[in-house]
Tab-separated table of N, CA, C and O in Angstrom:
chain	number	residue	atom	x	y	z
A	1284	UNK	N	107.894	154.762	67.292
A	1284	UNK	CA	106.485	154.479	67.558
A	1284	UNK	C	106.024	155.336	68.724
A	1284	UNK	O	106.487	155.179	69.854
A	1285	UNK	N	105.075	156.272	68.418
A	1285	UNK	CA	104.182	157.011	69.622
A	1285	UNK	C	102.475	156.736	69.888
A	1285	UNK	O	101.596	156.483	69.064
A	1286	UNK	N	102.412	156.864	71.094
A	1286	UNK	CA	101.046	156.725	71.714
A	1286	UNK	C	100.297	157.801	71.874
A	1286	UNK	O	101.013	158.538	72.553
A	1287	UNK	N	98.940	158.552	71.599
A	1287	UNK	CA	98.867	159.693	71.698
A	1287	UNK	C	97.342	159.764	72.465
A	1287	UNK	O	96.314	160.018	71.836
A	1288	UNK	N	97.367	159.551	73.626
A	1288	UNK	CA	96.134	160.017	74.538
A	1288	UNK	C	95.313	160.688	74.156
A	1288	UNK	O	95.822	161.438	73.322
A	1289	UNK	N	93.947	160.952	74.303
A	1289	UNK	CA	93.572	162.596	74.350
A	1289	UNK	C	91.753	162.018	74.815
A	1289	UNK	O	91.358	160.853	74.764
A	1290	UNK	N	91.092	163.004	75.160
A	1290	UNK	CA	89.438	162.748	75.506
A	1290	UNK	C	89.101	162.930	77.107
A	1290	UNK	O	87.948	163.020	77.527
A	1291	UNK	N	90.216	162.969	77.900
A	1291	UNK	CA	90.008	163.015	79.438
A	1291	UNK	C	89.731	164.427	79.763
A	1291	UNK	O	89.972	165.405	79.056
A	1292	UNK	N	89.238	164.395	80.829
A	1292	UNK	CA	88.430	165.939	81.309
A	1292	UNK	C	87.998	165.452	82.627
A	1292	UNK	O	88.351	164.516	83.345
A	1293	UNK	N	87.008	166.504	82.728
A	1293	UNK	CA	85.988	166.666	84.641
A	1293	UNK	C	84.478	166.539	83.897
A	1293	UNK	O	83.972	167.422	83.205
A	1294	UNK	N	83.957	165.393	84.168
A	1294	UNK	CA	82.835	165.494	84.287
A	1294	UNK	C	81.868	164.703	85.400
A	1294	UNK	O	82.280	163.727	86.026
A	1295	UNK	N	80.560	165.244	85.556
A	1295	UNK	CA	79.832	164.932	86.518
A	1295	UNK	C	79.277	163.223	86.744
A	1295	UNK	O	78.806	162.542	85.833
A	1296	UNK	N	79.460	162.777	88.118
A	1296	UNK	CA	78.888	161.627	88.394
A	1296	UNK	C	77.499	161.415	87.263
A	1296	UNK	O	76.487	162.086	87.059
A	1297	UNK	N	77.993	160.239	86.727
A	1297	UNK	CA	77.139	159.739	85.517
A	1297	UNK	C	77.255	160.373	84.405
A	1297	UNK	O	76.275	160.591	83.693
A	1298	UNK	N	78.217	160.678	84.163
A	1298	UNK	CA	78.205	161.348	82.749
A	1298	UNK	C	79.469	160.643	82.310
A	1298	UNK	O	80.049	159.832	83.032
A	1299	UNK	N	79.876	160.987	81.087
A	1299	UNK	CA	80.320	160.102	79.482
A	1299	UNK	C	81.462	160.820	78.738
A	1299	UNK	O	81.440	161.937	78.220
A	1300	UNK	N	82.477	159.913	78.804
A	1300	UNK	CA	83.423	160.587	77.597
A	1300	UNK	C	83.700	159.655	77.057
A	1300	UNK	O	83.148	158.566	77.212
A	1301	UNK	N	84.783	159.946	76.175
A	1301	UNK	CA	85.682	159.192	74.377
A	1301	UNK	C	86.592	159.082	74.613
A	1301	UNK	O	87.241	159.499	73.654
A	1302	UNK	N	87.466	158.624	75.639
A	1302	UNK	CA	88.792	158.166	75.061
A	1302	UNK	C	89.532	157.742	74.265
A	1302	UNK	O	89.539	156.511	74.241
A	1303	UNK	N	90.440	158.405	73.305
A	1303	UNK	CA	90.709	158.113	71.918
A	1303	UNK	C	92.285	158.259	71.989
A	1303	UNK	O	92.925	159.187	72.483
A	1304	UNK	N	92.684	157.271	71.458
A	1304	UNK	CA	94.261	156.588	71.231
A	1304	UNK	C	94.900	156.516	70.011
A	1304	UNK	O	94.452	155.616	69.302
A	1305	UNK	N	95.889	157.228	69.478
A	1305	UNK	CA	96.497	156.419	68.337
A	1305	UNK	C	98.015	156.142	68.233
A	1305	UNK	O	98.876	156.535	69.019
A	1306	UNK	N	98.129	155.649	67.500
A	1306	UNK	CA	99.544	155.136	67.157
A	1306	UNK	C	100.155	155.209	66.043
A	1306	UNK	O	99.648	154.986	64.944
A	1307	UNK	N	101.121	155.480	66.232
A	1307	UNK	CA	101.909	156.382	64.845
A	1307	UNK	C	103.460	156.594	64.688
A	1307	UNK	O	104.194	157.159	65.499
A	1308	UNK	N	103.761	156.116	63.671
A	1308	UNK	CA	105.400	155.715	63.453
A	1308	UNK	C	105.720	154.705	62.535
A	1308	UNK	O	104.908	154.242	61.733
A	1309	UNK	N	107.192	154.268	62.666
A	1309	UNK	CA	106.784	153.277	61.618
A	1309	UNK	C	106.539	151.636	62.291
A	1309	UNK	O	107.270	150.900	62.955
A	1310	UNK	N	105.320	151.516	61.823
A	1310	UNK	CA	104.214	150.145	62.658
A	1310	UNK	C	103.931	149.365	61.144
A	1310	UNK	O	103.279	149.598	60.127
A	1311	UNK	N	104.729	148.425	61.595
A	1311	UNK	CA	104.664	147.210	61.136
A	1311	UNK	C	102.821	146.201	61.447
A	1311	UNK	O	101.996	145.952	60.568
A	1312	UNK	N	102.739	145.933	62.581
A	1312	UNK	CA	101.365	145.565	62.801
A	1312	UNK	C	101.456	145.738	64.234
A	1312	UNK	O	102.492	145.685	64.897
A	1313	UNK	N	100.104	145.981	64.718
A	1313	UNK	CA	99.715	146.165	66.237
A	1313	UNK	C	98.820	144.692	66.732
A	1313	UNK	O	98.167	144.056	65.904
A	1314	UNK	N	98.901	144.324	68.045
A	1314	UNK	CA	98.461	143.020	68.459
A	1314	UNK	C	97.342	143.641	69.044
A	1314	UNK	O	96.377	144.195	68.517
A	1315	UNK	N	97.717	143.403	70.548
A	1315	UNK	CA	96.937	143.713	71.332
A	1315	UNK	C	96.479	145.392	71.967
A	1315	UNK	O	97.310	145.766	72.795
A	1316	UNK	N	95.674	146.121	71.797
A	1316	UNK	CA	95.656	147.584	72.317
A	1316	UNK	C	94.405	147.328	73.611
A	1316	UNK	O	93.524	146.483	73.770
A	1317	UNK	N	94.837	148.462	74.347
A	1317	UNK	CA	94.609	148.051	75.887
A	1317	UNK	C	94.658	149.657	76.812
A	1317	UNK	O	95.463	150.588	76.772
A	1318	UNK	N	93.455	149.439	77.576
A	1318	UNK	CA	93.657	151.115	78.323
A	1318	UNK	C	94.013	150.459	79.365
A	1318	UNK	O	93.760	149.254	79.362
A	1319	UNK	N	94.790	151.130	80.712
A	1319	UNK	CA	94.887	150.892	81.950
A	1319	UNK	C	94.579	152.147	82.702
A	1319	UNK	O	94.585	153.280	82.222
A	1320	UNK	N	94.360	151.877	83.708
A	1320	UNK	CA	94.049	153.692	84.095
A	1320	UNK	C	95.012	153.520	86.236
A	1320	UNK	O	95.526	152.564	86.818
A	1321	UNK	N	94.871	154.413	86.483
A	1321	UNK	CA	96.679	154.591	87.932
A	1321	UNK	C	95.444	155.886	88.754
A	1321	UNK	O	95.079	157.045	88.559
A	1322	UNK	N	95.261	155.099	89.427
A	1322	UNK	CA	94.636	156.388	90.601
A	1322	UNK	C	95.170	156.783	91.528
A	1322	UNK	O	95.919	155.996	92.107
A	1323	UNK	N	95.034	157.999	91.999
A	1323	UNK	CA	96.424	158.669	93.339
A	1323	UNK	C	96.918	157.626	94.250
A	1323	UNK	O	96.164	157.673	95.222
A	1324	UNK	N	97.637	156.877	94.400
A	1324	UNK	CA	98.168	155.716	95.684
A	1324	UNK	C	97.576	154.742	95.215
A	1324	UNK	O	97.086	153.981	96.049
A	1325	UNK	N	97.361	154.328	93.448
A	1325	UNK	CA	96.710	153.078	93.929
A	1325	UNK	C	98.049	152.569	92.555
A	1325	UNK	O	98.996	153.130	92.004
A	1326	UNK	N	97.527	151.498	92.511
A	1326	UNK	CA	98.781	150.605	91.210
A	1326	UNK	C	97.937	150.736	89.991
A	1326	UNK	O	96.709	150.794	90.065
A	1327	UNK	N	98.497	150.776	89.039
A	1327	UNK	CA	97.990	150.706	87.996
A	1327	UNK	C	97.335	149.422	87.588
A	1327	UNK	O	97.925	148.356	87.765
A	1328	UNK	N	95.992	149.479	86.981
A	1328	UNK	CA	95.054	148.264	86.400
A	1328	UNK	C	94.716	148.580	85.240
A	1328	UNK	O	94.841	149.707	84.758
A	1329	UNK	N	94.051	147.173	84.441
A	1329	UNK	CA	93.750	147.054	83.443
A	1329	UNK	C	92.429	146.942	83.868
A	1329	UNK	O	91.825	146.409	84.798
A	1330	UNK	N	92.054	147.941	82.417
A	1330	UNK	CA	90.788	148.409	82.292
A	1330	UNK	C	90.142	147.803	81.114
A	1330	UNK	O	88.936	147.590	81.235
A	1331	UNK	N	90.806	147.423	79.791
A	1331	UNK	CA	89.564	146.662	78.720
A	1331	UNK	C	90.777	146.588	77.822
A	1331	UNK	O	91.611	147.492	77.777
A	1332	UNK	N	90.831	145.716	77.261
A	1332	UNK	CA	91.595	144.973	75.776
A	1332	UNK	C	90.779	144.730	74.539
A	1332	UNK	O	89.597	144.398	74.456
A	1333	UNK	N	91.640	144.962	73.614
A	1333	UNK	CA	91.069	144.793	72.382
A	1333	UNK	C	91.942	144.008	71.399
A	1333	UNK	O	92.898	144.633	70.940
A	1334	UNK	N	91.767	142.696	70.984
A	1334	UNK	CA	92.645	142.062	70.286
A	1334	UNK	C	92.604	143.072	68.428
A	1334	UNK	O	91.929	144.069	68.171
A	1335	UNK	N	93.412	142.445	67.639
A	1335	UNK	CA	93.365	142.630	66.741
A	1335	UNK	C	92.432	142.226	65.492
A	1335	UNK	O	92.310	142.615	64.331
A	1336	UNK	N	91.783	141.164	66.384
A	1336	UNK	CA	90.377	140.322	65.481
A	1336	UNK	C	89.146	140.659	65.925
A	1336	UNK	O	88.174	139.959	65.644
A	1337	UNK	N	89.011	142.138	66.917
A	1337	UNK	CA	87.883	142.487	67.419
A	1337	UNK	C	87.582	142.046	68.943
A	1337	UNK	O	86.816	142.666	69.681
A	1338	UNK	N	88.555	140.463	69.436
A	1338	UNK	CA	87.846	140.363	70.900
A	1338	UNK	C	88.169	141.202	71.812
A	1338	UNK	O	89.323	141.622	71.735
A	1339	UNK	N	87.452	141.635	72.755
A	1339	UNK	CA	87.306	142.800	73.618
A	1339	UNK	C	86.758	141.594	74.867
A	1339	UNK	O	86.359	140.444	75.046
A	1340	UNK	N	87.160	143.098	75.615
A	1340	UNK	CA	86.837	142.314	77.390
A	1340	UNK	C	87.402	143.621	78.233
A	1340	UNK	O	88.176	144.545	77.982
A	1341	UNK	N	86.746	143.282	79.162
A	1341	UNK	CA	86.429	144.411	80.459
A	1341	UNK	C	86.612	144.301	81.562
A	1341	UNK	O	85.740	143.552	82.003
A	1342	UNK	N	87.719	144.838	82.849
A	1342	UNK	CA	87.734	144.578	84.005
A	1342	UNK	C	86.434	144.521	84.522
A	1342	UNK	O	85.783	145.338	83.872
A	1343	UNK	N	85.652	143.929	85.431
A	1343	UNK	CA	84.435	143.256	85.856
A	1343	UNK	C	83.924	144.983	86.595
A	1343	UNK	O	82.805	145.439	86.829
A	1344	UNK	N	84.913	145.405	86.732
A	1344	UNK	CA	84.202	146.807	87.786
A	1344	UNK	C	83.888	148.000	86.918
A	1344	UNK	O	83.574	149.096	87.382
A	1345	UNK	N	84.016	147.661	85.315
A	1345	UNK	CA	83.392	148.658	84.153
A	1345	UNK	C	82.883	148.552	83.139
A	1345	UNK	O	82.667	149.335	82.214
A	1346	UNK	N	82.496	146.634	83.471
A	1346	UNK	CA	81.442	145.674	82.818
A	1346	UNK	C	79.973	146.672	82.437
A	1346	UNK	O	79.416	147.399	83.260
A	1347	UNK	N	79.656	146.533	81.373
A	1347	UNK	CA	78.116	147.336	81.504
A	1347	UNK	C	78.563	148.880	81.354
A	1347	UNK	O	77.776	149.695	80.872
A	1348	UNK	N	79.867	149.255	81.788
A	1348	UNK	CA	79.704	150.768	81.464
A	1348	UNK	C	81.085	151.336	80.668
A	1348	UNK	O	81.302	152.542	80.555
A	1349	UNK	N	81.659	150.672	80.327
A	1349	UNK	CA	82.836	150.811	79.561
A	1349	UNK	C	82.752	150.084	78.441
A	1349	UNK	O	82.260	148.959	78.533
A	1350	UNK	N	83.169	150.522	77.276
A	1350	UNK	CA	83.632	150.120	76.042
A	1350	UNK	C	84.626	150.419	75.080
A	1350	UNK	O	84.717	151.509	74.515
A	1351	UNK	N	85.593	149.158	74.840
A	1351	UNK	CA	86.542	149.686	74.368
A	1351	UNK	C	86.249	149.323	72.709
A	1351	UNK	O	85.456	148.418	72.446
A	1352	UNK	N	86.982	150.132	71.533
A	1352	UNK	CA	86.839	149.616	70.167
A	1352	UNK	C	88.175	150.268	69.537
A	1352	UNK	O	88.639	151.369	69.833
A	1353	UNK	N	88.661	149.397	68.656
A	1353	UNK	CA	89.455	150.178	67.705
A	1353	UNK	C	89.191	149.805	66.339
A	1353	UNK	O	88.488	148.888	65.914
A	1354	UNK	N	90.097	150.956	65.515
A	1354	UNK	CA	89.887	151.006	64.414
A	1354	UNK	C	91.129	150.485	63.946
A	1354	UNK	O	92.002	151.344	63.822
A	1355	UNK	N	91.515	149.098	63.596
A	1355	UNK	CA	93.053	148.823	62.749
A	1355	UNK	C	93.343	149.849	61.633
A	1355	UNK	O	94.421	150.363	61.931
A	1356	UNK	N	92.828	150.442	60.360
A	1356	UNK	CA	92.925	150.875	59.551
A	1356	UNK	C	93.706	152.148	59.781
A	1356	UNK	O	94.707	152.512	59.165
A	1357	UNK	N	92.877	152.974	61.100
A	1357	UNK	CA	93.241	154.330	61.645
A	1357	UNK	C	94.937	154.190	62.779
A	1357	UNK	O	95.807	155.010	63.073
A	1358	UNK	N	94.724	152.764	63.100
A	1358	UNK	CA	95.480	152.584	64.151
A	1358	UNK	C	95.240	153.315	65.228
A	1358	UNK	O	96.028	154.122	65.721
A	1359	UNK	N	93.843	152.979	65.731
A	1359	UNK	CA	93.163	153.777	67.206
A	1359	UNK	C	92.495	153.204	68.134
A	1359	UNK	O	91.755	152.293	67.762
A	1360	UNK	N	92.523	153.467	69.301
A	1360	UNK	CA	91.480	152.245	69.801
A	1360	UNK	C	91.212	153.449	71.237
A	1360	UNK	O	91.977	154.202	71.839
A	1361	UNK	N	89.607	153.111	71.370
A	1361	UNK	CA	88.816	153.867	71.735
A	1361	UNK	C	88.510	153.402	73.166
A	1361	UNK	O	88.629	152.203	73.421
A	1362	UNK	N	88.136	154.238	74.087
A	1362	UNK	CA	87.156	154.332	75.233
A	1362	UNK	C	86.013	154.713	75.088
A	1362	UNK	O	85.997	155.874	74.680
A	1363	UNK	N	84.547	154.073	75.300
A	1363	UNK	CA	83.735	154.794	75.403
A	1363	UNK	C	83.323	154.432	77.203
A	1363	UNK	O	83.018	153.320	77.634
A	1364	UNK	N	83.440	155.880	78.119
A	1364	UNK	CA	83.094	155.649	79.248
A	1364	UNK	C	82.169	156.242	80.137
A	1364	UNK	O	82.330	157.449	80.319
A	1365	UNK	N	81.164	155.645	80.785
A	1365	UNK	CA	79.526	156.249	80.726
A	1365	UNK	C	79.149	155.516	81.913
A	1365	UNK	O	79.529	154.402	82.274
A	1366	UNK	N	78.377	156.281	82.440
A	1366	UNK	CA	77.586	156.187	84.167
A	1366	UNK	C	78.888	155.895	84.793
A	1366	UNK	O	79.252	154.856	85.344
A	1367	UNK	N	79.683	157.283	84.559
A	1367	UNK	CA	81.061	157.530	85.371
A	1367	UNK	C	80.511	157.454	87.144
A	1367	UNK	O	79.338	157.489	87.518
A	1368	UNK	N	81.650	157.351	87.957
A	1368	UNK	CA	81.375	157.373	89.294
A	1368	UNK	C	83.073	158.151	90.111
A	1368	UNK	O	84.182	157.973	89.607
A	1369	UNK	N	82.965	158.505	90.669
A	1369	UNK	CA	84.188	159.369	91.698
A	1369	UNK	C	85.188	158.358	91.309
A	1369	UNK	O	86.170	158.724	90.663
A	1370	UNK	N	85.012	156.933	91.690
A	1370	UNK	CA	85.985	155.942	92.018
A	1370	UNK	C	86.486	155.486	90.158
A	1370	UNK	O	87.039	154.454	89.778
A	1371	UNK	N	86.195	156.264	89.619
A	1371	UNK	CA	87.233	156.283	87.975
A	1371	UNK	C	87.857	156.959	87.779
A	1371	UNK	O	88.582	156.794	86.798
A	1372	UNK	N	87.962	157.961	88.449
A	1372	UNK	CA	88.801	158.963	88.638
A	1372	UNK	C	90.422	158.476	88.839
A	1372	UNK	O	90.950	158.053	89.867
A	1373	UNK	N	91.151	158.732	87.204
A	1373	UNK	CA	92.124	158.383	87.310
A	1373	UNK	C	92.899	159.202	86.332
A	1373	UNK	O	92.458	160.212	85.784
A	1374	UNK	N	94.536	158.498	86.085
A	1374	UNK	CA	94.839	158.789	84.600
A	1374	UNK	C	94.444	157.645	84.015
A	1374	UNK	O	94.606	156.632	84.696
A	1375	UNK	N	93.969	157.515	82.942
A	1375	UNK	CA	93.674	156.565	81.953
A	1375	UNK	C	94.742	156.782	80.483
A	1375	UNK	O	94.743	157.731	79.699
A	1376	UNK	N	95.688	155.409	80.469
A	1376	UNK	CA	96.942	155.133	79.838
A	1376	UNK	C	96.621	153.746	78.816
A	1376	UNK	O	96.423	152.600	79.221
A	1377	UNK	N	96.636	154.352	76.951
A	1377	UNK	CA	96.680	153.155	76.702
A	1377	UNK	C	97.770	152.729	76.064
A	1377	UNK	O	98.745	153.417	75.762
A	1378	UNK	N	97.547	151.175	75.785
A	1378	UNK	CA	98.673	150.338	75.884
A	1378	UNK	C	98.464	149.733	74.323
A	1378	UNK	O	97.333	149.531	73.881
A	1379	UNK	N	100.041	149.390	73.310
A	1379	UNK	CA	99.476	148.829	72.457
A	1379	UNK	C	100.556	147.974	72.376
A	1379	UNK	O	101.543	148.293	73.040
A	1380	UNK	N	100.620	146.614	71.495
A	1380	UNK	CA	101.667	145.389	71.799
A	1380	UNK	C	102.128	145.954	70.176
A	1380	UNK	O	101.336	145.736	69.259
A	1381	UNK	N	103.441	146.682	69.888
A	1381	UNK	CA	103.425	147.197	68.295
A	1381	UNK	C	104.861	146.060	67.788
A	1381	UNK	O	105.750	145.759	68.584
A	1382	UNK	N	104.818	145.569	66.355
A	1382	UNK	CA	105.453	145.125	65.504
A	1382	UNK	C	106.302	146.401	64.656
A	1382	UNK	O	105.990	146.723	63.509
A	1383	UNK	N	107.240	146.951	65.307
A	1383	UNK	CA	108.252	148.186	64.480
A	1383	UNK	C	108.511	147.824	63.032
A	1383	UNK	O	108.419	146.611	62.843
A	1384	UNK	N	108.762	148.425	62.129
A	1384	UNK	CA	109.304	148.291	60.737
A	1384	UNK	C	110.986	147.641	60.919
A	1384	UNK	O	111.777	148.321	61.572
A	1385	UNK	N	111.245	146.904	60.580
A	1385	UNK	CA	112.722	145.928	60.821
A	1385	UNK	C	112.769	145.678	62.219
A	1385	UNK	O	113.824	145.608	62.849
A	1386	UNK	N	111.600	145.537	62.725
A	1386	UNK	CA	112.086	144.406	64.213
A	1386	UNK	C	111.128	143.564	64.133
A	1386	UNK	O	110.006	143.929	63.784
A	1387	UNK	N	111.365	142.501	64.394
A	1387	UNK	CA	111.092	140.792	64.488
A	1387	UNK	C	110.259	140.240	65.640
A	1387	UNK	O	109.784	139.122	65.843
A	1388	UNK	N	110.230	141.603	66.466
A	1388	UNK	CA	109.109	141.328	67.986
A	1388	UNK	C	107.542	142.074	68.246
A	1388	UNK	O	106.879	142.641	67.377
A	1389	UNK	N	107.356	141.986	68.968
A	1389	UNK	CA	106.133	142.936	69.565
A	1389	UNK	C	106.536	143.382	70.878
A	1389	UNK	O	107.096	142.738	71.765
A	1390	UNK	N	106.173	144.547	70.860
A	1390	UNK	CA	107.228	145.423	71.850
A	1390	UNK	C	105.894	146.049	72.834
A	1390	UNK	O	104.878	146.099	72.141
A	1391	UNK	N	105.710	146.423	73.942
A	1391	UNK	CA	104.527	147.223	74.525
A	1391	UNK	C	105.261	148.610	74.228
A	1391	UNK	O	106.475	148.795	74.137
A	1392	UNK	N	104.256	149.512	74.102
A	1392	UNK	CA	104.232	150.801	73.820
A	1392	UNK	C	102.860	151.246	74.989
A	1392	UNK	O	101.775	150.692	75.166
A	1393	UNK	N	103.570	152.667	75.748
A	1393	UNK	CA	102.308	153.670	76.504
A	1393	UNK	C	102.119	155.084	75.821
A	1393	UNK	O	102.981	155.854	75.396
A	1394	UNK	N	100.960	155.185	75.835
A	1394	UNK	CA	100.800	156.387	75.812
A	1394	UNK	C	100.917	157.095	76.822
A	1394	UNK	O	101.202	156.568	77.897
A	1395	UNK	N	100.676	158.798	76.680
A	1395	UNK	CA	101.141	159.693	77.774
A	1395	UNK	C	100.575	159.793	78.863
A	1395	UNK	O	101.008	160.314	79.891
A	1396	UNK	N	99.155	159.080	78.592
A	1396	UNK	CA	97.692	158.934	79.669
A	1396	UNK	C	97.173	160.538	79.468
A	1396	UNK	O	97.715	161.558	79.044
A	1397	UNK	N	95.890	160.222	79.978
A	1397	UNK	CA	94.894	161.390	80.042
A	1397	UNK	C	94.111	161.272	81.111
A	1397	UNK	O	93.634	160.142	81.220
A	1398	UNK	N	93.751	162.164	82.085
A	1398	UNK	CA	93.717	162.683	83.171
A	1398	UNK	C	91.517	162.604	83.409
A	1398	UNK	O	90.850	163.567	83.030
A	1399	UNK	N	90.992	161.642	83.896
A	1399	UNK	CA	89.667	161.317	83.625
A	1399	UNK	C	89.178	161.886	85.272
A	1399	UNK	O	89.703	161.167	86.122
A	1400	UNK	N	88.571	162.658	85.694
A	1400	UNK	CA	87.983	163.395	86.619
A	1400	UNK	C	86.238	163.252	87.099
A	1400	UNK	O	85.297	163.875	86.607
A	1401	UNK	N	86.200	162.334	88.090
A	1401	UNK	CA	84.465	162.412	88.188
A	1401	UNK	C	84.178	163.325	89.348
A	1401	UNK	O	84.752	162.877	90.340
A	1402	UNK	N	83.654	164.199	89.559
A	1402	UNK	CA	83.155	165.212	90.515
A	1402	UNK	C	82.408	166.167	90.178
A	1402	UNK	O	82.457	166.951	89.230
A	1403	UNK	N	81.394	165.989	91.413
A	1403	UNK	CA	80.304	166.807	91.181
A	1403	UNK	C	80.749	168.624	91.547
A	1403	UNK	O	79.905	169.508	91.399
């Protein structure tokens, strides 16, 4: 089972990218998918969850400007992130809870993270 980042870049205070995730191998079923994002010296946090029945939710500090969605079918689950500010400036890493083909658990899986840059 692999995680595959990609959508991070440099863009300007208040501006918008796609963070886009997938997962791929042999996947039995996925639970929970989840971005976290790790800023220079700081610990890593959770940034927005997405159950498998659609419920979603948002750390309170990207309420209003973050959105997460996935697609079960594609096995992807998305960032949309907008009226960026300096202080998001991170790697942004997502997370998925995966069911392997002949294992009996749900296992966390990371992706490689992608590198999200706000500066003017």
């Amino acid at each position: 089972v692999q995680l595959q980042a990609s959508g991070g870049g440099l863009v300007q205070p208040g501006g918008s990218l796609r963070l886009s995730c997938a997962a791929s191998g042999s996947i039995l079923s996925i639970a929970s998918m989840a971005w976290y994002r790790q800023a220079p010296g700081k610990q890593r946090e959770l940034v927005a969850t997405a159950s498998s029945g659609g419920n979603t939710n948002c750390a309170d500090s990207v309420k209003g400007r973050f959105t997460i969605s996935r697609d079960n079918a594609k096995k992807m689950v998305y960032l949309q992130v907008s009226s960026l500010k300096p202080e998001d400036t991170a790697v942004y890493y997502c997370n998925a809870d995966v069911t392997a083909l002949g294992s009996g658990r749900y296992v966390p899986y990371w992706g490689q993270g992608t590198q999200v840059t706000v500066s003017s």
